[in-house]
Short mmCIF file of C-alpha atoms and ligand atoms in Angstrom, two decimals:
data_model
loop_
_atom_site.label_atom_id
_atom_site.label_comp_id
_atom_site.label_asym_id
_atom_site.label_seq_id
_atom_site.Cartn_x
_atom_site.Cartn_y
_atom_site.Cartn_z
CA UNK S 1 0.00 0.00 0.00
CA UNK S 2 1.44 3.60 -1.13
CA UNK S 3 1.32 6.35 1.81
CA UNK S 4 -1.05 9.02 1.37
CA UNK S 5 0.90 11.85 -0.22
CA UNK S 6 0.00 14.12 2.89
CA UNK S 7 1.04 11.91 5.62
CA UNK S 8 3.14 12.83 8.77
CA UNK S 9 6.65 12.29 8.47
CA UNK S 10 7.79 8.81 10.34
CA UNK S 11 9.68 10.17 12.87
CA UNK S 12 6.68 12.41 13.78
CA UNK S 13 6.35 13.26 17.45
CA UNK S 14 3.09 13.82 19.55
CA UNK S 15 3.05 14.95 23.43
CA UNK S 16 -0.40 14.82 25.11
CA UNK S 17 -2.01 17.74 25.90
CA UNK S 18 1.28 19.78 24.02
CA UNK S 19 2.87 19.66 27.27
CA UNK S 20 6.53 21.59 27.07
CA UNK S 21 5.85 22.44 23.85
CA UNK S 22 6.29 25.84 22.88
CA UNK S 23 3.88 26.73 20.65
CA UNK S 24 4.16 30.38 19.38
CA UNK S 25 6.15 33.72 20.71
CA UNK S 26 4.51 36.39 23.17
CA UNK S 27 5.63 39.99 24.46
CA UNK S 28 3.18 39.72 27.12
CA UNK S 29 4.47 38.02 29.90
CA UNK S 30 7.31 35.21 31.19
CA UNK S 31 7.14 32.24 32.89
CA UNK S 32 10.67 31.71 32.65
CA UNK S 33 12.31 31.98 36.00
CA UNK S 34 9.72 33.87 36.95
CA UNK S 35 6.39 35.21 36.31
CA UNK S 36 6.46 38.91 34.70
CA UNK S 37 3.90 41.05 33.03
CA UNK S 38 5.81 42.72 29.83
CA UNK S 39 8.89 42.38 32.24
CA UNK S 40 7.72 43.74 35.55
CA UNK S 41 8.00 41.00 38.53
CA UNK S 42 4.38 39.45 39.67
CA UNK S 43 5.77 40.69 43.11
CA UNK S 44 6.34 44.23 42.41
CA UNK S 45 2.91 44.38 40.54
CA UNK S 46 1.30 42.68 43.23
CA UNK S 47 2.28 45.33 46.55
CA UNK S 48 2.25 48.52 44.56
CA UNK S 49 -0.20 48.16 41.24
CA UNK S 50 -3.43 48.11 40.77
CA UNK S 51 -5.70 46.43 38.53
CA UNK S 52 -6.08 48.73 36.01
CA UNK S 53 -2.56 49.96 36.45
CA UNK S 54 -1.56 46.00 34.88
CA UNK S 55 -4.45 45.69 32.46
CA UNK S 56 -2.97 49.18 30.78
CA UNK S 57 0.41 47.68 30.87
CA UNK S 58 -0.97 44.56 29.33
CA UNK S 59 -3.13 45.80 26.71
CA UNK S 60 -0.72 49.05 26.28
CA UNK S 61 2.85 47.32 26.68
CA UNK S 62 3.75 50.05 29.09
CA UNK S 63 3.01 51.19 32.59
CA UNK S 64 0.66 54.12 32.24
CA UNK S 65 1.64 57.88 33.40
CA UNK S 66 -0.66 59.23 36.18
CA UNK S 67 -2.76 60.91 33.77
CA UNK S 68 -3.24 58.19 31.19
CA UNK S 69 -4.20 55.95 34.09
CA UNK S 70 -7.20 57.79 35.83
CA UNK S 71 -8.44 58.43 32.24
CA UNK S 72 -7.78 54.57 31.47
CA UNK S 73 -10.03 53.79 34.71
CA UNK S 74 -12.35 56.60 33.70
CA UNK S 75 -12.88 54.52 30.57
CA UNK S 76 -13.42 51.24 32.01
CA UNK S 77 -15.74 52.64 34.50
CA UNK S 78 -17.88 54.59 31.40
CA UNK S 79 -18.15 50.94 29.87
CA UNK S 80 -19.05 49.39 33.00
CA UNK S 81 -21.98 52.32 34.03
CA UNK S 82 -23.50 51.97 30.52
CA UNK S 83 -24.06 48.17 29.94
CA UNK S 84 -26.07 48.00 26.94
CA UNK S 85 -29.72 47.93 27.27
CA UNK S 86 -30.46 44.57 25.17
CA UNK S 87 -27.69 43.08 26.54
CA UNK S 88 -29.65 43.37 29.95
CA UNK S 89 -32.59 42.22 28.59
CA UNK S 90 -31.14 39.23 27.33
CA UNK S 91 -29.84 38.40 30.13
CA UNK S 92 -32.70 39.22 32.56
CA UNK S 93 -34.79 36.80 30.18
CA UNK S 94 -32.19 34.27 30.23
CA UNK S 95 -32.22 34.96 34.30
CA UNK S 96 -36.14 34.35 34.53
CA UNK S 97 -35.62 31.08 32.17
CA UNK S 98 -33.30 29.50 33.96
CA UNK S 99 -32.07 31.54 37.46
CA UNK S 100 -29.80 28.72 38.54
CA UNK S 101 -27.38 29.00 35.43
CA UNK S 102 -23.97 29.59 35.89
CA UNK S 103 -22.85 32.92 35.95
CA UNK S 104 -20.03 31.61 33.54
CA UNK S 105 -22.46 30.21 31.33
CA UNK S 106 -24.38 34.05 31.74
CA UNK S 107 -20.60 35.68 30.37
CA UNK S 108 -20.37 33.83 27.85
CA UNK S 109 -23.51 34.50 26.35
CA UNK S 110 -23.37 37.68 27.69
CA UNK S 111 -19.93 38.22 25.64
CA UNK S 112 -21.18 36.98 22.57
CA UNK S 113 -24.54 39.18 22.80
CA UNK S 114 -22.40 42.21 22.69
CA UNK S 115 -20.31 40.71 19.42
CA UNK S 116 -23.32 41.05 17.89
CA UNK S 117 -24.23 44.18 18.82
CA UNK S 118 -21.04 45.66 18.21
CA UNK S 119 -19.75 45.29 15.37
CA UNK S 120 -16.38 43.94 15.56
CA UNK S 121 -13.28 45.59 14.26
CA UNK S 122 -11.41 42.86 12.90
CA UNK S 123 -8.83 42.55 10.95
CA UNK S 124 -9.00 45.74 12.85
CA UNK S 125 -6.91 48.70 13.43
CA UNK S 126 -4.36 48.55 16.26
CA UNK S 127 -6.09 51.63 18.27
CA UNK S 128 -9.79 50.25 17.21
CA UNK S 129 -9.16 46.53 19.15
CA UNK S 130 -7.61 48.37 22.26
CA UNK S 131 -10.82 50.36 22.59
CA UNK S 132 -12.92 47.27 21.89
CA UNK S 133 -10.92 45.28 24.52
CA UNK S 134 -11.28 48.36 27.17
CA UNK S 135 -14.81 48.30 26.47
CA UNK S 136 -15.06 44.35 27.87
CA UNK S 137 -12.66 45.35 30.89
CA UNK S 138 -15.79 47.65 32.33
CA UNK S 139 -18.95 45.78 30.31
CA UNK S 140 -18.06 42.12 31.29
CA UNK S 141 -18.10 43.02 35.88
CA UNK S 142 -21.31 45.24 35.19
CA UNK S 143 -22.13 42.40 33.00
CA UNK S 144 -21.30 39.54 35.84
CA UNK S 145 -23.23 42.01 38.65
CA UNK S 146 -26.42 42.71 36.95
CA UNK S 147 -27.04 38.48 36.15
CA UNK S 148 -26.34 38.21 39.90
CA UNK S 149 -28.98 40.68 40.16
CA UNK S 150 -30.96 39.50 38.18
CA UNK S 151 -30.89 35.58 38.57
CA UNK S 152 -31.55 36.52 42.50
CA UNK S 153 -34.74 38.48 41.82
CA UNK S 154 -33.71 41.45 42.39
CA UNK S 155 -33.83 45.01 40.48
CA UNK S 156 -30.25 45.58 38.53
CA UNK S 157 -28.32 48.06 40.93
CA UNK S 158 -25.84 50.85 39.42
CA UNK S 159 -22.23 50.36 38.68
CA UNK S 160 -20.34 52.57 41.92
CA UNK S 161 -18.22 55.41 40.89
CA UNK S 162 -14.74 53.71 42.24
CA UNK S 163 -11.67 51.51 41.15
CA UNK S 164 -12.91 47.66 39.09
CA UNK S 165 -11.98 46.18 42.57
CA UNK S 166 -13.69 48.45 44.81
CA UNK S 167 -16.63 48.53 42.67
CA UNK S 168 -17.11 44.51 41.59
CA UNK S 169 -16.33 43.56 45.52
CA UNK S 170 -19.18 46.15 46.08
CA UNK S 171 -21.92 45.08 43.54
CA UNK S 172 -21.49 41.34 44.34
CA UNK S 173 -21.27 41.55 48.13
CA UNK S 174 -23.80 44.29 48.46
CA UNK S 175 -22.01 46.22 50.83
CA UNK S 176 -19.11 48.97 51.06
CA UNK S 177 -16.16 46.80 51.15
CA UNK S 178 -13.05 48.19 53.83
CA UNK S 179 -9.48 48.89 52.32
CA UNK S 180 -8.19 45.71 53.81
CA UNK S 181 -10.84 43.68 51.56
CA UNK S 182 -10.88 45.87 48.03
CA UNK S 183 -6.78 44.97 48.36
CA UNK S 184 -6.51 41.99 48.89
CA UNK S 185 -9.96 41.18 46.05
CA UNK S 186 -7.67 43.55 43.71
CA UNK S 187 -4.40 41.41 44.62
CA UNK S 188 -6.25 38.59 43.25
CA UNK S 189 -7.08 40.08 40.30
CA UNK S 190 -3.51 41.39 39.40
CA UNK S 191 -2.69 37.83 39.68
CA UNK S 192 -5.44 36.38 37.67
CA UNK S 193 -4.60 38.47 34.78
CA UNK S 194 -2.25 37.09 32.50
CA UNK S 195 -0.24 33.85 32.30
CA UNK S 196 0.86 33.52 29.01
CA UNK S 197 -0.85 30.23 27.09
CA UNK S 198 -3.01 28.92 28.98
CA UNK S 199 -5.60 26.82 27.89
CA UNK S 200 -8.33 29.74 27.87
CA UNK S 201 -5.66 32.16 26.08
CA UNK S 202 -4.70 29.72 23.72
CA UNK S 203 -8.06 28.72 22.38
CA UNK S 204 -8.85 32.49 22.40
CA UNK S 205 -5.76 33.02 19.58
CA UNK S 206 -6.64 30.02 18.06
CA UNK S 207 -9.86 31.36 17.34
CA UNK S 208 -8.68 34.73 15.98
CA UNK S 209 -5.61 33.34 14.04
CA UNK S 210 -8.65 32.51 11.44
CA UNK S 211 -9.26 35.89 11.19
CA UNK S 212 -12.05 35.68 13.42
CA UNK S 213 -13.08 38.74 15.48
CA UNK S 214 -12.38 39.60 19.54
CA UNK S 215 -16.02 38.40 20.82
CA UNK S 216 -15.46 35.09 19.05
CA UNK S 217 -12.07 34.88 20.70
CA UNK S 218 -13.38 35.69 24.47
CA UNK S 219 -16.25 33.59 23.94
CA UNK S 220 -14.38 30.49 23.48
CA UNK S 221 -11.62 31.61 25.99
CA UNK S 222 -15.03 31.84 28.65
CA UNK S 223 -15.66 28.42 27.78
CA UNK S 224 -12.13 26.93 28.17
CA UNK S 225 -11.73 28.63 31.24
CA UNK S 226 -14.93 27.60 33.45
CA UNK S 227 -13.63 23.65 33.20
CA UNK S 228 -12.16 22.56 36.56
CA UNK S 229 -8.91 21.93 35.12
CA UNK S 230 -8.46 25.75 34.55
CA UNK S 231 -10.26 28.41 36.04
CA UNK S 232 -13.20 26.54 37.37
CA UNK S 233 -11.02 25.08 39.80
CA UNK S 234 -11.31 28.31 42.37
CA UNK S 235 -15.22 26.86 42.55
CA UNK S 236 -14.07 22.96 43.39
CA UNK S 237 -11.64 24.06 45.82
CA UNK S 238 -13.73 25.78 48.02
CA UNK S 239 -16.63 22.75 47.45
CA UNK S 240 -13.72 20.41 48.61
CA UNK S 241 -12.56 22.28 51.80
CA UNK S 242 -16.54 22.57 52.74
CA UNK S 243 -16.96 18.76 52.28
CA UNK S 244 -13.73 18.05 54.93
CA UNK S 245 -15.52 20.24 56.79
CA UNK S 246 -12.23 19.82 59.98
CA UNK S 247 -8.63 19.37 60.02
CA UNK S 248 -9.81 15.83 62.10
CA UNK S 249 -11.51 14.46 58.71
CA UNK S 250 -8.57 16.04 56.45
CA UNK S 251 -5.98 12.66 56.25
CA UNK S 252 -8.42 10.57 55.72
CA UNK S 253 -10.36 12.18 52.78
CA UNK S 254 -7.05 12.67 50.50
CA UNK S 255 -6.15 9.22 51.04
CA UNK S 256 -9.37 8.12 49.81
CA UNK S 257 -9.69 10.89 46.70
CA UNK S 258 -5.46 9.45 46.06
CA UNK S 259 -6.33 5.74 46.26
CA UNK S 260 -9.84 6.87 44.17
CA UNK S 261 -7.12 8.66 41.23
CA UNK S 262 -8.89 11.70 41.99
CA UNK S 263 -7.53 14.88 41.66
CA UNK S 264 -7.19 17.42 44.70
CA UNK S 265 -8.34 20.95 43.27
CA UNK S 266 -6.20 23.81 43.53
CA UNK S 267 -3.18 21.23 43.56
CA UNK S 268 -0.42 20.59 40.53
CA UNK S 269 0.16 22.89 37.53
CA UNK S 270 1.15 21.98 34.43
CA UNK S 271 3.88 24.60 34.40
CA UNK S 272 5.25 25.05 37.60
CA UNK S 273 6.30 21.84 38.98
CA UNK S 274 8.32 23.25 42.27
CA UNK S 275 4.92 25.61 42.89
CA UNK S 276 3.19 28.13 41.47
CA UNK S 277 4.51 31.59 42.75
CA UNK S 278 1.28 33.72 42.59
CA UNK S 279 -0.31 30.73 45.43
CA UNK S 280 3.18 31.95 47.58
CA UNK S 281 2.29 35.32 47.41
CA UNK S 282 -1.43 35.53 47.51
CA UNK S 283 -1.13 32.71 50.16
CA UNK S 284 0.30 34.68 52.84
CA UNK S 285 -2.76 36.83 52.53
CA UNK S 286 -5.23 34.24 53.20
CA UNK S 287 -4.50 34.10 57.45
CA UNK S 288 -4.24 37.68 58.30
CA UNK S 289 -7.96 38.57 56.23
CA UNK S 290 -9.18 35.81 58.90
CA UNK S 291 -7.50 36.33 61.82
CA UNK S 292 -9.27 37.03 64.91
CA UNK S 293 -12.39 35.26 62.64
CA UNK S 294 -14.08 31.66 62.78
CA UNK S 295 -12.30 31.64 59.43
CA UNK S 296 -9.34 30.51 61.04
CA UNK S 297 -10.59 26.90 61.20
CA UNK S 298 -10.80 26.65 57.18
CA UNK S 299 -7.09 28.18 57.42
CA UNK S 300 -5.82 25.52 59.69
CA UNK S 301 -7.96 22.63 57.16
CA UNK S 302 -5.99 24.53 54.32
CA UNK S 303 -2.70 24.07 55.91
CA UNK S 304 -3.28 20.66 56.69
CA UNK S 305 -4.22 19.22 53.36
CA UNK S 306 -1.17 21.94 51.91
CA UNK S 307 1.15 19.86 54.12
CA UNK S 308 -0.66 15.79 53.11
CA UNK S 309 -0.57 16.95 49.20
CA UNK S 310 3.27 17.50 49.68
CA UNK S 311 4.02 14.61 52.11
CA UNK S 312 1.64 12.25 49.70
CA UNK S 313 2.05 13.53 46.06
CA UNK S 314 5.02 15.88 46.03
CA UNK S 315 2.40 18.68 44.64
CA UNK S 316 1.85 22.26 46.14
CA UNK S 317 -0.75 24.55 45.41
CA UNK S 318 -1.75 26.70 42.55
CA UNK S 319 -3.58 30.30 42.60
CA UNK S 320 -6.34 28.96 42.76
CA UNK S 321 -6.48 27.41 46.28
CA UNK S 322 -4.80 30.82 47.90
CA UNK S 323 -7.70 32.61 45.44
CA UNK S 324 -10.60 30.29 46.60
CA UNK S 325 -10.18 31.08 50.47
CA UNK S 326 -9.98 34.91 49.90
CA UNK S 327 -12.84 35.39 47.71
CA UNK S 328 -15.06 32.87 50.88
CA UNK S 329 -13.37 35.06 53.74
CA UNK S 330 -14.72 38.37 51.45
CA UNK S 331 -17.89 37.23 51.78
CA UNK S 332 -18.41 36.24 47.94
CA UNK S 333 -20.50 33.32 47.03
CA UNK S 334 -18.88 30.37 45.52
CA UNK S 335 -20.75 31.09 41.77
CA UNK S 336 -18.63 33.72 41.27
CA UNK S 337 -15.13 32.67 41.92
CA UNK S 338 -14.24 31.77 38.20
CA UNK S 339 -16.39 34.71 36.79
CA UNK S 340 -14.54 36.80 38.67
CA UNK S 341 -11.52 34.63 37.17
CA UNK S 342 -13.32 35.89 33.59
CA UNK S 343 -13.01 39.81 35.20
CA UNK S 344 -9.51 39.59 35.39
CA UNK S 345 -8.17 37.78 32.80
CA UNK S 346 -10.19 39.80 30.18
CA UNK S 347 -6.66 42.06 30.34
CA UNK S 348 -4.79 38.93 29.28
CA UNK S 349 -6.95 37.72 26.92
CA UNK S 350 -7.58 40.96 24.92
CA UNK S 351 -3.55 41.68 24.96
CA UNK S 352 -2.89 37.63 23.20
CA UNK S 353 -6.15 38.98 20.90
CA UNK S 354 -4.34 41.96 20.07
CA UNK S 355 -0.52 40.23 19.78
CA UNK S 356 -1.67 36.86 17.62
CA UNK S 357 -3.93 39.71 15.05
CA UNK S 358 -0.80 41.76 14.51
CA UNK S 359 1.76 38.62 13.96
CA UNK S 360 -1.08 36.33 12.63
CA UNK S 361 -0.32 32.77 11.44
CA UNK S 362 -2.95 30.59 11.54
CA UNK S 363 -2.73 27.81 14.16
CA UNK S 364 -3.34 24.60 13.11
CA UNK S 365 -1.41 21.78 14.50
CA UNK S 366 -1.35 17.89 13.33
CA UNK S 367 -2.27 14.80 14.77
CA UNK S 368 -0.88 11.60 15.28
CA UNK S 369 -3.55 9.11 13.83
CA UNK S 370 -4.18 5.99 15.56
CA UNK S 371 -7.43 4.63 14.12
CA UNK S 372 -7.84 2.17 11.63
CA UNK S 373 -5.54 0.68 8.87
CA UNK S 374 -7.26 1.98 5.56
CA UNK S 375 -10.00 -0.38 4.65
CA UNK S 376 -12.48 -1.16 2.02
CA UNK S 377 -16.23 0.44 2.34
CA UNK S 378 -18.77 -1.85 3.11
CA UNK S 379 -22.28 -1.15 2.10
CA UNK S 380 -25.43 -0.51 4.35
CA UNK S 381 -27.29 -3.85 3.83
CA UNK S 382 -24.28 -5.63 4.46
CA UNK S 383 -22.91 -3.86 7.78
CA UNK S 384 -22.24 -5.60 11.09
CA UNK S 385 -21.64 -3.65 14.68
CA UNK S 386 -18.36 -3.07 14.98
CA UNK S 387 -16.51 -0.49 17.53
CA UNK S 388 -12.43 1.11 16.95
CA UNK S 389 -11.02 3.12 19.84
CA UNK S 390 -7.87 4.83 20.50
CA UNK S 391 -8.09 4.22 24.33
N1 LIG M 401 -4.41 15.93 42.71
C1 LIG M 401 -3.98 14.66 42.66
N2 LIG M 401 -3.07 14.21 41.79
C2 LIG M 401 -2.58 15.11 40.91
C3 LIG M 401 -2.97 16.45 40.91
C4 LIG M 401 -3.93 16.84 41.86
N3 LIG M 401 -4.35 18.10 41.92
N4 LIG M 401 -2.30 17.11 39.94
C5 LIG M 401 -1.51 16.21 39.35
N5 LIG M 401 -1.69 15.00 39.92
C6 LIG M 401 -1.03 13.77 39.60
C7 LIG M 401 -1.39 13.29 38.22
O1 LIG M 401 -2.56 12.52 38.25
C8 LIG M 401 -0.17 12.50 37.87
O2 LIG M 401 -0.23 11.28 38.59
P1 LIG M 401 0.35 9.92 37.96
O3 LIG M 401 1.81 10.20 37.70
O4 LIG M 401 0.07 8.92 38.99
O5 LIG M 401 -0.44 9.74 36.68
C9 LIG M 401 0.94 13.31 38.47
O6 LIG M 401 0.36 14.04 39.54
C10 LIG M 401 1.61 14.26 37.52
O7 LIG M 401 0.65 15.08 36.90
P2 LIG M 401 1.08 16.17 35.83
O8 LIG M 401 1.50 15.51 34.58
O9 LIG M 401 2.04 17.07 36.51
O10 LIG M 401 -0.29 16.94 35.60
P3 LIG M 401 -0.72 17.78 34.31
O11 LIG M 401 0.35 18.74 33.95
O12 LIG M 401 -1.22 16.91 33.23
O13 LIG M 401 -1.99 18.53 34.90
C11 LIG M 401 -3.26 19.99 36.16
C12 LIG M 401 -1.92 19.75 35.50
C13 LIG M 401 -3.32 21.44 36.63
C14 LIG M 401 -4.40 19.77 35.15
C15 LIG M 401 -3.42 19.03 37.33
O14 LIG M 401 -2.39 19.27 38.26
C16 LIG M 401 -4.77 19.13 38.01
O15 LIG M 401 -5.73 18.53 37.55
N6 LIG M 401 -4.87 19.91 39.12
C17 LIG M 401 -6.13 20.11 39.79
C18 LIG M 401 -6.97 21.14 39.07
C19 LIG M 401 -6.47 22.53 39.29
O16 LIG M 401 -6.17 22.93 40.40
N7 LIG M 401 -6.42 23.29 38.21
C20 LIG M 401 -5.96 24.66 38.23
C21 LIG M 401 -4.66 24.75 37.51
S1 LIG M 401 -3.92 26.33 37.68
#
């Protein structure tokens, strides 16, 4: 039998998942060594930025001058206060149809509702996609408040005249939130932002690399990020710690989930193997928000499983478990953790948008095949059941 004249070479390689394999170049940010945002440290960003300060320098490529940052924030804040009208219809219908919907599932409808709406610049002028991408850094938190509005019954309130932190920590707990709370909700946000490709990031410049437009791009990034793999994780983790329920119940429910093959949210990262940095830094947070507080107990849980997942697996935690415990000890319902997720890493998202439009190639990888050896057709009549798997 000849080869088909297209096949892969025979010394073709495939690693699952395209783990370590680098897959296209970025200005954004670094992994290597250690995390930076268009070469600023994840530490330095963390204690003195703000969120806005790191979506400019995302979406921008520099930090922002005073001046261009209040009017940056005065912009995001102008997108946030004037949500489109049938965009909150839609999603006060969608609210009535079906309340208990995730308020992922509401983004990412939400997200594409506006596509449509707006018409998208794409190919797009450089200047035309950063105003398109500061428009979803204020519309998608309005967007994210008013379904929790909504999908609780309750009449859409107004967008606050502060800061994205201030004002999403506001809408979604209902209540003036103190400095020690908006900083350590905007901390998380700084470090939800950007992390070069990820899974969500990378199916969001897979999508434009067609020449597809930004809402296509976020709308699939939504959807790759609410598994609990990725962002949905923040959700699980939380779920898991109320299930332990005390540090007395704690050895004995990760031996089970490790003898089950389960795996421990918030735990392992394809990327860092030694740990993930932003869980260091947004981890010493997580005690002193509590202290003094009954949420001290879930701290001491934390700890405990921290210390079993090392002693056990070798594994230490990712943002997300750190993330998880502030966003409960804020007050903020579990629902929201990886919408919030969505809030941040809009910045990140719209920046890879941006990069893969102006250096577009489109991505389209190859597989290895492992089905069946070519065979002859066989005809309807004549057919018997018959099953071919790869697993
Ligand atoms: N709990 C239990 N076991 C885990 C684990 C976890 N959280 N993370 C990894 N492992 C295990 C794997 O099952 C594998 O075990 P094996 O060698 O017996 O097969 C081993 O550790 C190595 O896994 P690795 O190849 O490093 O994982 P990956 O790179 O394919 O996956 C994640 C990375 C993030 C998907 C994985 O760690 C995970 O599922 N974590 C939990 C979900 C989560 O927190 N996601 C947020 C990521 S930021």
């Amino acid at each position: 039998m000849n080869a088909a004249p297209n096949a892969l070479p025979a010394e073709a390689t495939m690693t699952r998942g395209l783990a370590g394999v680098t897959a296209g170049r970025t200005a954004i940010s670094s992994l290597a060594g250690e995390l930076r945002y268009r070469g600023y440290s994840i530490e330095s960003l963390a204690q003195a930025s703000d969120f806005e300060d790191v979506a400019y320098l995302l979406l921008h490529g520099e930090l922002a001058t005073k001046k261009e940052h209040d009017a940056f924030v005065g912009r995001i804040r102008d997108s946030a206060t004037s949500l489109d009208k049938t965009l909150v219809q839609s999603l006060t219908l969608l609210a009535q149809r079906q309340s208990s919907a995730s308020p992922m599932d509401a983004l990412r409808s939400g997200i594409s509702i506006l596509g449509q709406i707006q018409l998208d610049q794409t190919p797009g002028i450089h200047a035309l996609l950063i105003a398109q991408a500061e428009r979803l850094l204020g519309e998608t938190p309005s967007m994210l408040a008013a379904w929790m509005d909504a999908s609780s019954n309750r009449p859409i309130a107004p967008w606050p005249n502060a800061p994205l932190a201030e004002s999403l920590l506001a809408r979604l707990t209902g209540r003036q939130p103190s400095q020690s709370h908006i900083q350590a909700f905007g901390t998380t946000l700084v470090l939800y932002a950007e992390h070069e490709f990820n899974a969500s990031t990378f199916a969001a410049r897979t999508v434009v690399s067609t020449g597809s437009d930004m809402h296509s791009g976020v709308t699939a990034a939504i959807g790759a990020l609410k598994g609990p793999l990725h962002g949905g994780a923040n959700e699980q983790v939380l779920e898991q710690l109320s299930e332990i329920g005390s540090v007395d119940r704690a050895e004995a429910w990760v031996s089970e989930q490790l003898s089950a093959k389960r795996v421990i949210m918030g735990f392992g990262h394809r990327v860092y193997k030694d740990g993930d940095p932003r869980a260091v830094l947004l981890g010493r947070m997580c005690r002193s928000l509590v202290q003094g507080t009954d949420g001290e107990r879930l701290e001491d849980l934390a700890d405990t499983i921290e210390q079993l997942m090392l002693q056990r697996k070798g594994l230490r935690p990712n943002l997300d478990w750190p993330a998880a415990r502030i966003y409960h000890a804020l007050g903020l319902p579990i629902r929201v953790f990886t919408p919030i997720f969505v809030v941040a890493r809009m910045s990140g998202w719209t920046a890879h948008i941006i990069e893969q439009i102006g250096d577009n190639r489109l991505i389209r990888p190859m597989s290895l095949y492992c089905g069946e050896s070519p065979r002859d057709f066989v005809s309807l009549e004549t057919r018997s059941a018959s099953g071919a798997s790869c697993f």
